[in-house]
mmCIF file of C-alpha atoms in Angstrom:
data_model
loop_
_atom_site.group_PDB
_atom_site.id
_atom_site.type_symbol
_atom_site.label_atom_id
_atom_site.label_comp_id
_atom_site.label_asym_id
_atom_site.label_seq_id
_atom_site.Cartn_x
_atom_site.Cartn_y
_atom_site.Cartn_z
ATOM 1 C CA MET A 22 37.035 -31.369 12.662
ATOM 2 C CA PRO A 23 34.619 -28.533 11.906
ATOM 3 C CA ILE A 24 31.697 -27.876 14.233
ATOM 4 C CA LYS A 25 28.483 -29.377 12.814
ATOM 5 C CA VAL A 26 25.612 -26.858 12.840
ATOM 6 C CA LEU A 27 21.896 -27.428 12.250
ATOM 7 C CA VAL A 28 19.684 -24.400 11.482
ATOM 8 C CA VAL A 29 16.026 -24.568 12.592
ATOM 9 C CA ASP A 30 13.827 -21.619 11.586
ATOM 10 C CA ASP A 31 10.466 -21.280 9.842
ATOM 11 C CA SER A 32 11.678 -18.209 7.911
ATOM 12 C CA ALA A 33 13.278 -19.102 4.566
ATOM 13 C CA LEU A 34 15.142 -15.777 4.678
ATOM 14 C CA ILE A 35 16.662 -16.468 8.110
ATOM 15 C CA ARG A 36 17.582 -20.014 7.070
ATOM 16 C CA SER A 37 19.332 -18.657 4.005
ATOM 17 C CA LEU A 38 21.159 -15.889 5.893
ATOM 18 C CA LEU A 39 22.318 -18.207 8.684
ATOM 19 C CA SER A 40 23.464 -20.765 6.116
ATOM 20 C CA GLU A 41 25.601 -18.116 4.389
ATOM 21 C CA ILE A 42 27.069 -16.948 7.697
ATOM 22 C CA ILE A 43 27.940 -20.510 8.755
ATOM 23 C CA GLN A 44 29.363 -21.568 5.393
ATOM 24 C CA ALA A 45 31.683 -18.542 5.345
ATOM 25 C CA ASP A 46 33.666 -20.001 8.268
ATOM 26 C CA SER A 47 35.869 -23.063 7.710
ATOM 27 C CA GLN A 48 35.537 -24.000 11.381
ATOM 28 C CA LEU A 49 31.773 -24.468 10.973
ATOM 29 C CA GLN A 50 29.950 -27.054 8.864
ATOM 30 C CA LEU A 51 26.280 -26.657 7.948
ATOM 31 C CA VAL A 52 24.784 -30.165 8.170
ATOM 32 C CA GLY A 53 21.159 -29.222 7.522
ATOM 33 C CA VAL A 54 18.313 -26.706 7.689
ATOM 34 C CA ALA A 55 14.807 -27.332 8.979
ATOM 35 C CA ALA A 56 11.618 -25.282 8.733
ATOM 36 C CA ASP A 57 9.916 -26.987 11.681
ATOM 37 C CA ALA A 58 10.617 -29.122 14.725
ATOM 38 C CA TYR A 59 9.650 -32.433 13.118
ATOM 39 C CA VAL A 60 12.126 -32.059 10.273
ATOM 40 C CA ALA A 61 14.670 -30.856 12.849
ATOM 41 C CA ARG A 62 14.156 -33.991 14.961
ATOM 42 C CA ASP A 63 14.953 -36.211 11.979
ATOM 43 C CA LEU A 64 18.049 -34.168 11.097
ATOM 44 C CA VAL A 65 19.285 -34.283 14.701
ATOM 45 C CA ASN A 66 19.035 -38.075 14.646
ATOM 46 C CA LYS A 67 20.713 -38.282 11.238
ATOM 47 C CA HIS A 68 23.589 -35.812 11.677
ATOM 48 C CA ALA A 69 24.125 -35.512 15.484
ATOM 49 C CA PRO A 70 24.961 -31.784 15.222
ATOM 50 C CA ASP A 71 27.365 -30.168 17.691
ATOM 51 C CA VAL A 72 25.167 -27.074 17.969
ATOM 52 C CA ILE A 73 21.690 -25.994 16.805
ATOM 53 C CA THR A 74 20.302 -22.545 16.026
ATOM 54 C CA LEU A 75 16.625 -22.480 16.996
ATOM 55 C CA ASP A 76 13.769 -20.064 16.399
ATOM 56 C CA VAL A 77 11.043 -19.690 19.029
ATOM 57 C CA GLU A 78 8.052 -19.149 16.764
ATOM 58 C CA MET A 79 7.541 -22.124 14.448
ATOM 59 C CA PRO A 80 4.541 -23.994 13.035
ATOM 60 C CA ARG A 81 3.389 -27.420 14.291
ATOM 61 C CA MET A 82 5.622 -27.296 17.391
ATOM 62 C CA ASP A 83 7.070 -24.102 18.879
ATOM 63 C CA GLY A 84 10.763 -23.775 19.615
ATOM 64 C CA LEU A 85 10.428 -23.964 23.405
ATOM 65 C CA THR A 86 8.519 -27.252 23.269
ATOM 66 C CA PHE A 87 11.107 -28.666 20.853
ATOM 67 C CA LEU A 88 13.948 -27.447 23.076
ATOM 68 C CA GLU A 89 12.446 -29.100 26.150
ATOM 69 C CA LYS A 90 12.027 -32.415 24.292
ATOM 70 C CA LEU A 91 15.537 -32.154 22.818
ATOM 71 C CA MET A 92 17.143 -31.597 26.224
ATOM 72 C CA ARG A 93 15.379 -34.646 27.616
ATOM 73 C CA ALA A 94 16.026 -36.995 24.693
ATOM 74 C CA ARG A 95 19.324 -35.834 23.176
ATOM 75 C CA PRO A 96 20.935 -32.873 24.981
ATOM 76 C CA THR A 97 22.600 -30.634 22.400
ATOM 77 C CA PRO A 98 23.964 -27.071 22.699
ATOM 78 C CA VAL A 99 21.422 -24.569 21.337
ATOM 79 C CA VAL A 100 21.706 -20.895 20.370
ATOM 80 C CA MET A 101 18.286 -19.221 20.176
ATOM 81 C CA ILE A 102 17.484 -16.767 17.370
ATOM 82 C CA SER A 103 15.120 -14.380 19.143
ATOM 83 C CA SER A 104 12.913 -11.462 18.172
ATOM 84 C CA LEU A 105 13.723 -8.270 20.028
ATOM 85 C CA THR A 106 10.305 -7.780 21.596
ATOM 86 C CA GLU A 107 8.999 -8.032 25.139
ATOM 87 C CA GLN A 108 7.309 -11.314 24.269
ATOM 88 C CA GLY A 109 10.439 -12.488 22.470
ATOM 89 C CA SER A 110 12.682 -11.674 25.431
ATOM 90 C CA GLU A 111 10.399 -13.606 27.811
ATOM 91 C CA ALA A 112 10.568 -16.629 25.516
ATOM 92 C CA THR A 113 14.346 -16.307 25.284
ATOM 93 C CA LEU A 114 14.734 -16.292 29.066
ATOM 94 C CA ARG A 115 12.524 -19.369 29.251
ATOM 95 C CA ALA A 116 14.743 -21.020 26.623
ATOM 96 C CA LEU A 117 17.859 -20.279 28.682
ATOM 97 C CA GLU A 118 16.069 -21.780 31.678
ATOM 98 C CA LEU A 119 15.348 -24.926 29.635
ATOM 99 C CA GLY A 120 19.015 -25.306 28.719
ATOM 100 C CA ALA A 121 19.812 -23.104 25.696
ATOM 101 C CA ILE A 122 23.381 -21.818 25.911
ATOM 102 C CA ASP A 123 22.951 -18.348 24.393
ATOM 103 C CA PHE A 124 20.869 -16.262 22.006
ATOM 104 C CA VAL A 125 21.144 -13.802 19.143
ATOM 105 C CA SER A 126 18.448 -11.170 18.643
ATOM 106 C CA LYS A 127 16.945 -10.636 15.210
ATOM 107 C CA PRO A 128 16.990 -7.009 14.071
ATOM 108 C CA LYS A 129 13.524 -5.393 13.967
ATOM 109 C CA LEU A 130 14.156 -3.821 10.564
ATOM 110 C CA GLY A 131 16.473 -4.642 7.674
ATOM 111 C CA ILE A 132 16.838 -8.306 8.574
ATOM 112 C CA SER A 133 19.295 -9.144 5.775
ATOM 113 C CA GLU A 134 21.665 -6.271 6.606
ATOM 114 C CA GLY A 135 21.148 -6.703 10.345
ATOM 115 C CA MET A 136 21.908 -10.423 10.382
ATOM 116 C CA GLN A 137 25.046 -9.905 8.281
ATOM 117 C CA ALA A 138 26.156 -7.222 10.758
ATOM 118 C CA TYR A 139 25.857 -9.860 13.483
ATOM 119 C CA ALA A 140 27.727 -12.483 11.431
ATOM 120 C CA ASN A 141 30.895 -12.504 13.562
ATOM 121 C CA GLU A 142 28.880 -12.552 16.775
ATOM 122 C CA ILE A 143 26.743 -15.443 15.505
ATOM 123 C CA ARG A 144 29.793 -17.475 14.481
ATOM 124 C CA ALA A 145 31.530 -16.768 17.805
ATOM 125 C CA LYS A 146 28.451 -17.801 19.800
ATOM 126 C CA LEU A 147 28.087 -21.025 17.821
ATOM 127 C CA LYS A 148 31.712 -21.936 18.570
ATOM 128 C CA VAL A 149 31.360 -21.133 22.274
ATOM 129 C CA ALA A 150 28.082 -23.061 22.512
ATOM 130 C CA ALA A 151 29.577 -26.132 20.827
ATOM 131 C CA GLY A 152 32.186 -26.322 23.583
ATOM 132 C CA ALA A 153 29.882 -25.352 26.457
ATOM 133 C CA ARG A 154 28.944 -27.640 29.312
ATOM 134 C CA LEU A 155 25.308 -28.737 29.340
ATOM 135 C CA LEU A 156 24.155 -28.641 32.945
ATOM 136 C CA LYS A 157 21.193 -30.490 34.366
ATOM 137 C CA ARG A 158 18.530 -27.913 35.169
ATOM 138 C CA ALA A 159 17.062 -28.076 38.637
ATOM 139 C CA ALA A 160 13.420 -27.195 39.111
ATOM 140 C CA VAL A 161 12.983 -23.516 39.936
ATOM 141 C CA ALA A 162 12.864 -23.049 43.685
ATOM 142 C CA ARG A 163 10.149 -20.749 44.911
ATOM 143 C CA PRO A 164 10.927 -18.084 47.515
ATOM 144 C CA ALA A 165 8.757 -19.789 50.138
ATOM 145 C CA VAL A 166 10.874 -22.933 49.817
ATOM 146 C CA VAL A 167 14.150 -21.046 49.940
ATOM 147 C CA GLU A 168 12.929 -19.095 52.979
ATOM 148 C CA ALA A 169 12.943 -22.268 55.035
ATOM 149 C CA LEU A 170 16.574 -22.903 54.086
ATOM 150 C CA ALA A 171 17.816 -19.373 54.754
ATOM 151 C CA PRO A 172 19.805 -18.718 57.944
ATOM 152 C CA ALA A 173 17.620 -17.306 60.680
ATOM 153 C CA ALA A 174 20.048 -14.634 61.874
ATOM 154 C CA PRO A 175 19.285 -11.256 60.297
ATOM 155 C CA ILE A 176 21.960 -9.619 58.194
ATOM 156 C CA VAL A 177 23.061 -6.350 59.671
ATOM 157 C CA GLY A 178 24.509 -3.760 57.426
ATOM 158 C CA THR A 179 24.103 -2.288 54.048
ATOM 159 C CA GLU A 180 27.350 -0.542 54.158
ATOM 160 C CA LYS A 181 28.110 -3.876 52.587
ATOM 161 C CA LEU A 182 27.427 -4.268 48.901
ATOM 162 C CA LEU A 183 27.131 -7.395 46.769
ATOM 163 C CA ALA A 184 28.347 -7.284 43.150
ATOM 164 C CA ILE A 185 27.828 -10.087 40.627
ATOM 165 C CA GLY A 186 29.119 -10.358 37.050
ATOM 166 C CA ALA A 187 28.379 -12.995 34.400
ATOM 167 C CA SER A 188 28.101 -13.724 30.698
ATOM 168 C CA THR A 189 27.264 -16.955 28.821
ATOM 169 C CA GLY A 190 25.205 -19.182 31.124
ATOM 170 C CA GLY A 191 24.816 -16.322 33.551
ATOM 171 C CA THR A 192 21.051 -15.828 33.495
ATOM 172 C CA GLU A 193 20.477 -19.159 35.231
ATOM 173 C CA ALA A 194 23.536 -18.827 37.476
ATOM 174 C CA ILE A 195 22.438 -15.381 38.678
ATOM 175 C CA LYS A 196 18.938 -16.694 39.311
ATOM 176 C CA GLU A 197 20.313 -19.510 41.478
ATOM 177 C CA VAL A 198 22.444 -17.105 43.514
ATOM 178 C CA LEU A 199 19.573 -14.657 44.085
ATOM 179 C CA LEU A 200 17.216 -17.483 45.075
ATOM 180 C CA GLY A 201 19.625 -18.172 47.924
ATOM 181 C CA LEU A 202 19.564 -14.602 49.280
ATOM 182 C CA PRO A 203 17.103 -13.457 51.972
ATOM 183 C CA ALA A 204 14.970 -10.316 51.765
ATOM 184 C CA ASP A 205 17.250 -8.471 54.213
ATOM 185 C CA CYS A 206 20.494 -9.029 52.312
ATOM 186 C CA PRO A 207 22.762 -6.119 51.353
ATOM 187 C CA GLY A 208 22.021 -4.281 48.122
ATOM 188 C CA VAL A 209 23.102 -6.113 44.968
ATOM 189 C CA VAL A 210 24.431 -4.788 41.653
ATOM 190 C CA ILE A 211 24.558 -7.138 38.668
ATOM 191 C CA THR A 212 26.111 -6.955 35.225
ATOM 192 C CA GLN A 213 25.081 -9.703 32.809
ATOM 193 C CA HIS A 214 26.194 -9.422 29.190
ATOM 194 C CA MET A 215 22.868 -8.943 27.437
ATOM 195 C CA PRO A 216 21.601 -6.601 24.716
ATOM 196 C CA ALA A 217 19.149 -3.760 25.254
ATOM 197 C CA GLY A 218 15.578 -4.990 25.282
ATOM 198 C CA PHE A 219 16.273 -8.160 27.261
ATOM 199 C CA THR A 220 17.539 -6.904 30.619
ATOM 200 C CA ARG A 221 14.185 -5.492 31.712
ATOM 201 C CA SER A 222 12.464 -8.841 31.116
ATOM 202 C CA PHE A 223 15.345 -10.556 32.936
ATOM 203 C CA ALA A 224 14.910 -8.231 35.930
ATOM 204 C CA GLU A 225 11.139 -8.726 35.968
ATOM 205 C CA ARG A 226 11.586 -12.494 35.897
ATOM 206 C CA LEU A 227 14.005 -12.436 38.842
ATOM 207 C CA ASN A 228 11.680 -10.081 40.702
ATOM 208 C CA ARG A 229 8.899 -12.666 40.414
ATOM 209 C CA LEU A 230 11.072 -15.651 41.380
ATOM 210 C CA THR A 231 13.189 -14.329 44.271
ATOM 211 C CA ARG A 232 12.553 -12.584 47.564
ATOM 212 C CA LEU A 233 14.487 -9.508 46.470
ATOM 213 C CA THR A 234 13.108 -6.469 44.698
ATOM 214 C CA VAL A 235 14.855 -6.755 41.331
ATOM 215 C CA SER A 236 14.763 -4.058 38.665
ATOM 216 C CA GLU A 237 16.695 -2.737 35.695
ATOM 217 C CA ALA A 238 18.968 0.021 37.026
ATOM 218 C CA LYS A 239 18.148 3.663 36.353
ATOM 219 C CA ASP A 240 20.645 6.482 36.766
ATOM 220 C CA GLY A 241 20.520 7.782 40.326
ATOM 221 C CA ASP A 242 18.816 4.718 41.879
ATOM 222 C CA ARG A 243 19.827 4.154 45.497
ATOM 223 C CA ILE A 244 21.225 0.679 46.086
ATOM 224 C CA LEU A 245 19.074 -0.461 48.993
ATOM 225 C CA PRO A 246 19.063 -3.576 51.176
ATOM 226 C CA GLY A 247 16.887 -6.313 49.752
ATOM 227 C CA HIS A 248 17.109 -4.768 46.279
ATOM 228 C CA ALA A 249 19.056 -5.889 43.207
ATOM 229 C CA LEU A 250 19.820 -3.613 40.250
ATOM 230 C CA ILE A 251 20.684 -5.063 36.836
ATOM 231 C CA ALA A 252 22.764 -3.151 34.293
ATOM 232 C CA PRO A 253 20.562 -2.215 31.328
ATOM 233 C CA GLY A 254 21.638 -3.656 27.990
ATOM 234 C CA GLY A 255 23.846 -1.205 26.103
ATOM 235 C CA ARG A 256 24.906 0.861 29.151
ATOM 236 C CA HIS A 257 27.561 0.391 31.819
ATOM 237 C CA LEU A 258 26.394 0.191 35.443
ATOM 238 C CA LEU A 259 28.685 2.047 37.856
ATOM 239 C CA VAL A 260 28.524 2.466 41.619
ATOM 240 C CA SER A 261 29.059 5.854 43.255
ATOM 241 C CA ARG A 262 28.490 7.329 46.710
ATOM 242 C CA SER A 263 26.175 10.089 47.757
ATOM 243 C CA GLY A 264 27.000 10.743 51.382
ATOM 244 C CA ALA A 265 26.503 7.456 53.178
ATOM 245 C CA ASN A 266 24.505 5.887 50.346
ATOM 246 C CA TYR A 267 25.515 3.785 47.375
ATOM 247 C CA VAL A 268 23.985 5.087 44.137
ATOM 248 C CA ALA A 269 23.763 3.552 40.653
ATOM 249 C CA ARG A 270 25.161 5.544 37.736
ATOM 250 C CA LEU A 271 24.742 4.627 34.079
ATOM 251 C CA SER A 272 27.414 5.342 31.491
ATOM 252 C CA ASP A 273 27.524 5.362 27.698
ATOM 253 C CA ALA A 274 31.329 5.084 27.687
ATOM 254 C CA PRO A 275 32.774 2.825 24.949
ATOM 255 C CA PRO A 276 32.585 -0.963 25.384
ATOM 256 C CA VAL A 277 35.210 -2.529 27.639
ATOM 257 C CA ASN A 278 36.497 -6.018 26.800
ATOM 258 C CA GLY A 279 34.061 -5.854 23.885
ATOM 259 C CA HIS A 280 31.051 -5.389 26.171
ATOM 260 C CA ARG A 281 28.656 -2.690 27.278
ATOM 261 C CA PRO A 282 27.643 -3.250 29.984
ATOM 262 C CA ALA A 283 31.032 -4.512 31.170
ATOM 263 C CA VAL A 284 31.610 -6.308 34.464
ATOM 264 C CA ASP A 285 35.031 -4.654 34.881
ATOM 265 C CA MET A 286 33.470 -1.170 34.798
ATOM 266 C CA MET A 287 31.048 -2.089 37.583
ATOM 267 C CA PHE A 288 33.656 -3.903 39.690
ATOM 268 C CA HIS A 289 36.253 -1.087 39.449
ATOM 269 C CA SER A 290 33.708 1.586 40.430
ATOM 270 C CA ALA A 291 32.352 -0.517 43.304
ATOM 271 C CA ALA A 292 35.878 -1.184 44.610
ATOM 272 C CA ARG A 293 36.504 2.578 44.834
ATOM 273 C CA CYS A 294 33.261 3.194 46.733
ATOM 274 C CA ALA A 295 32.923 0.187 49.008
ATOM 275 C CA GLY A 296 36.444 -1.144 49.639
ATOM 276 C CA ARG A 297 36.390 -3.880 52.275
ATOM 277 C CA ASN A 298 32.595 -3.683 52.480
ATOM 278 C CA LEU A 299 32.306 -5.092 48.959
ATOM 279 C CA ILE A 300 31.524 -8.787 48.411
ATOM 280 C CA ALA A 301 31.814 -9.876 44.775
ATOM 281 C CA ALA A 302 31.288 -12.964 42.640
ATOM 282 C CA LEU A 303 32.334 -13.628 39.037
ATOM 283 C CA LEU A 304 30.190 -16.302 37.409
ATOM 284 C CA THR A 305 30.152 -18.335 34.193
ATOM 285 C CA GLY A 306 31.048 -16.603 30.932
ATOM 286 C CA MET A 307 33.320 -16.464 27.903
ATOM 287 C CA GLY A 308 36.346 -14.171 27.812
ATOM 288 C CA ARG A 309 38.049 -12.205 30.558
ATOM 289 C CA ASP A 310 35.643 -9.399 31.459
ATOM 290 C CA GLY A 311 35.502 -8.952 35.228
ATOM 291 C CA ALA A 312 38.824 -10.591 36.087
ATOM 292 C CA GLN A 313 40.811 -7.343 36.503
ATOM 293 C CA GLY A 314 37.906 -5.710 38.331
ATOM 294 C CA LEU A 315 37.709 -8.646 40.727
ATOM 295 C CA LEU A 316 41.445 -8.289 41.394
ATOM 296 C CA ASP A 317 40.899 -4.582 42.108
ATOM 297 C CA ILE A 318 38.200 -5.501 44.634
ATOM 298 C CA ARG A 319 40.470 -8.008 46.367
ATOM 299 C CA GLN A 320 43.321 -5.511 46.507
ATOM 300 C CA SER A 321 40.901 -2.942 47.986
ATOM 301 C CA GLY A 322 40.083 -5.315 50.848
ATOM 302 C CA GLY A 323 36.818 -6.751 49.513
ATOM 303 C CA TYR A 324 35.901 -10.432 49.431
ATOM 304 C CA THR A 325 36.059 -12.102 46.006
ATOM 305 C CA LEU A 326 35.001 -15.448 44.658
ATOM 306 C CA ALA A 327 34.733 -17.141 41.273
ATOM 307 C CA GLN A 328 32.480 -19.948 40.122
ATOM 308 C CA ASP A 329 34.239 -23.287 39.658
ATOM 309 C CA GLU A 330 34.733 -25.030 36.316
ATOM 310 C CA ALA A 331 32.422 -27.980 37.022
ATOM 311 C CA SER A 332 29.350 -25.777 37.550
ATOM 312 C CA CYS A 333 30.074 -23.241 34.764
ATOM 313 C CA VAL A 334 28.431 -23.409 31.350
ATOM 314 C CA VAL A 335 31.565 -21.667 30.014
ATOM 315 C CA TYR A 336 34.634 -21.505 32.263
ATOM 316 C CA GLY A 337 36.231 -18.390 30.806
ATOM 317 C CA MET A 338 35.815 -15.292 32.984
ATOM 318 C CA PRO A 339 36.185 -17.207 36.295
ATOM 319 C CA ARG A 340 39.239 -19.038 34.927
ATOM 320 C CA GLU A 341 40.899 -15.701 34.088
ATOM 321 C CA ALA A 342 40.111 -14.389 37.569
ATOM 322 C CA ALA A 343 41.565 -17.470 39.258
ATOM 323 C CA ALA A 344 44.666 -17.337 37.043
ATOM 324 C CA ILE A 345 45.608 -13.800 38.125
ATOM 325 C CA GLY A 346 44.857 -14.374 41.815
ATOM 326 C CA ALA A 347 41.701 -12.254 41.814
ATOM 327 C CA ALA A 348 39.495 -14.869 43.489
ATOM 328 C CA GLU A 349 39.893 -15.479 47.200
ATOM 329 C CA GLU A 350 37.799 -18.612 46.752
ATOM 330 C CA VAL A 351 36.632 -20.727 43.793
ATOM 331 C CA LEU A 352 33.299 -22.361 44.603
ATOM 332 C CA PRO A 353 30.544 -24.410 42.953
ATOM 333 C CA LEU A 354 27.440 -22.417 42.064
ATOM 334 C CA ALA A 355 25.357 -23.918 44.877
ATOM 335 C CA ALA A 356 27.864 -22.655 47.475
ATOM 336 C CA ILE A 357 28.051 -19.049 46.235
ATOM 337 C CA ALA A 358 24.966 -17.535 47.909
ATOM 338 C CA PRO A 359 25.863 -19.062 51.312
ATOM 339 C CA ALA A 360 29.433 -17.753 50.935
ATOM 340 C CA LEU A 361 28.212 -14.228 50.113
ATOM 341 C CA LEU A 362 25.903 -14.254 53.150
ATOM 342 C CA ALA A 363 28.620 -15.616 55.437
ATOM 343 C CA GLN A 364 30.922 -12.778 54.408
ATOM 344 C CA ALA A 365 28.155 -10.203 54.869
ATOM 345 C CA ARG A 366 27.668 -11.368 58.468
ATOM 346 C CA LYS A 367 31.376 -11.695 59.132
ATOM 347 C CA ARG A 368 32.041 -8.110 58.082
ATOM 348 C CA GLY A 369 29.365 -6.653 60.382
ATOM 349 C CA GLY A 370 28.291 -3.018 60.194
ATOM 350 C CA GLY A 371 25.039 -1.158 60.648
ATOM 351 C CA ASN A 372 21.996 -1.335 58.438
ATOM 352 C CA ARG A 373 21.193 1.692 56.353
ATOM 353 C CA VAL A 374 17.765 2.011 54.806
#
């Protein structure tokens, strides 16, 4: 049976382009198009689509309000069609928080040519979303609340390094892990598959919500305790050493596993620098990026874990890691931050500031 797709967008051009892209694939079936949320609601009830493409900016009811109502009344996988602006990226992150599975960014110029260039990506994301697990979203915990739950013993040592990789479903998974980390945790490096223009907003959002100082990585940044660096969209994040310090390096090397930034690039470089002092987690995501890098970390003496199937939006990357023996443990999302902290304490060492 083909995957039933509903297109919701106030732009007639985008509706037409998405319809063409969907109808060109025999595995997808276009069941309707809607110019606003009210028409979309009726089509959802009529056709019960497997996946919906949704624009943020629409008349009568904006996309985020519709998404929130949809997830309460009739949870359905959603792929957001987002404008590549600061405001657009903030709205997209909010949509992912509300339960959207993934997003595709609209090109700023040459929309017709740009959307056609993304045709394969759009079709792939629709297929992944249709099979994704819709998770119940917990209310966002505030740092003050998490503080009370954090272990009282201080973490000694930033010879230790935390590394986290994720893809589809990862923005919320990463947020949950970071909310569980105290302000004195080892430095953190993060690669989330995300295009340029969105990672800075993602970092700023995490910086507001967690007790860590979170920023988009710049070449030469020191990886400090209590800080988290996120790979910028379109560039690989690598870890190197400068004397006793860990330092972030950015690379424009070709995509790896179809991605730039790639989790494998970060994991391999971190394994070389940190060895047994490295503590790494591979979270939800489609494909296999990160699995070989996680194995490299384990073989270098570091601690490795993968997110379990039940708590993943898409159990792809962690499944690959578990299959090749890269993950020392496979844990539910809620147990990952405590496991990372337990390993950081277990491995000891002295704090470097």
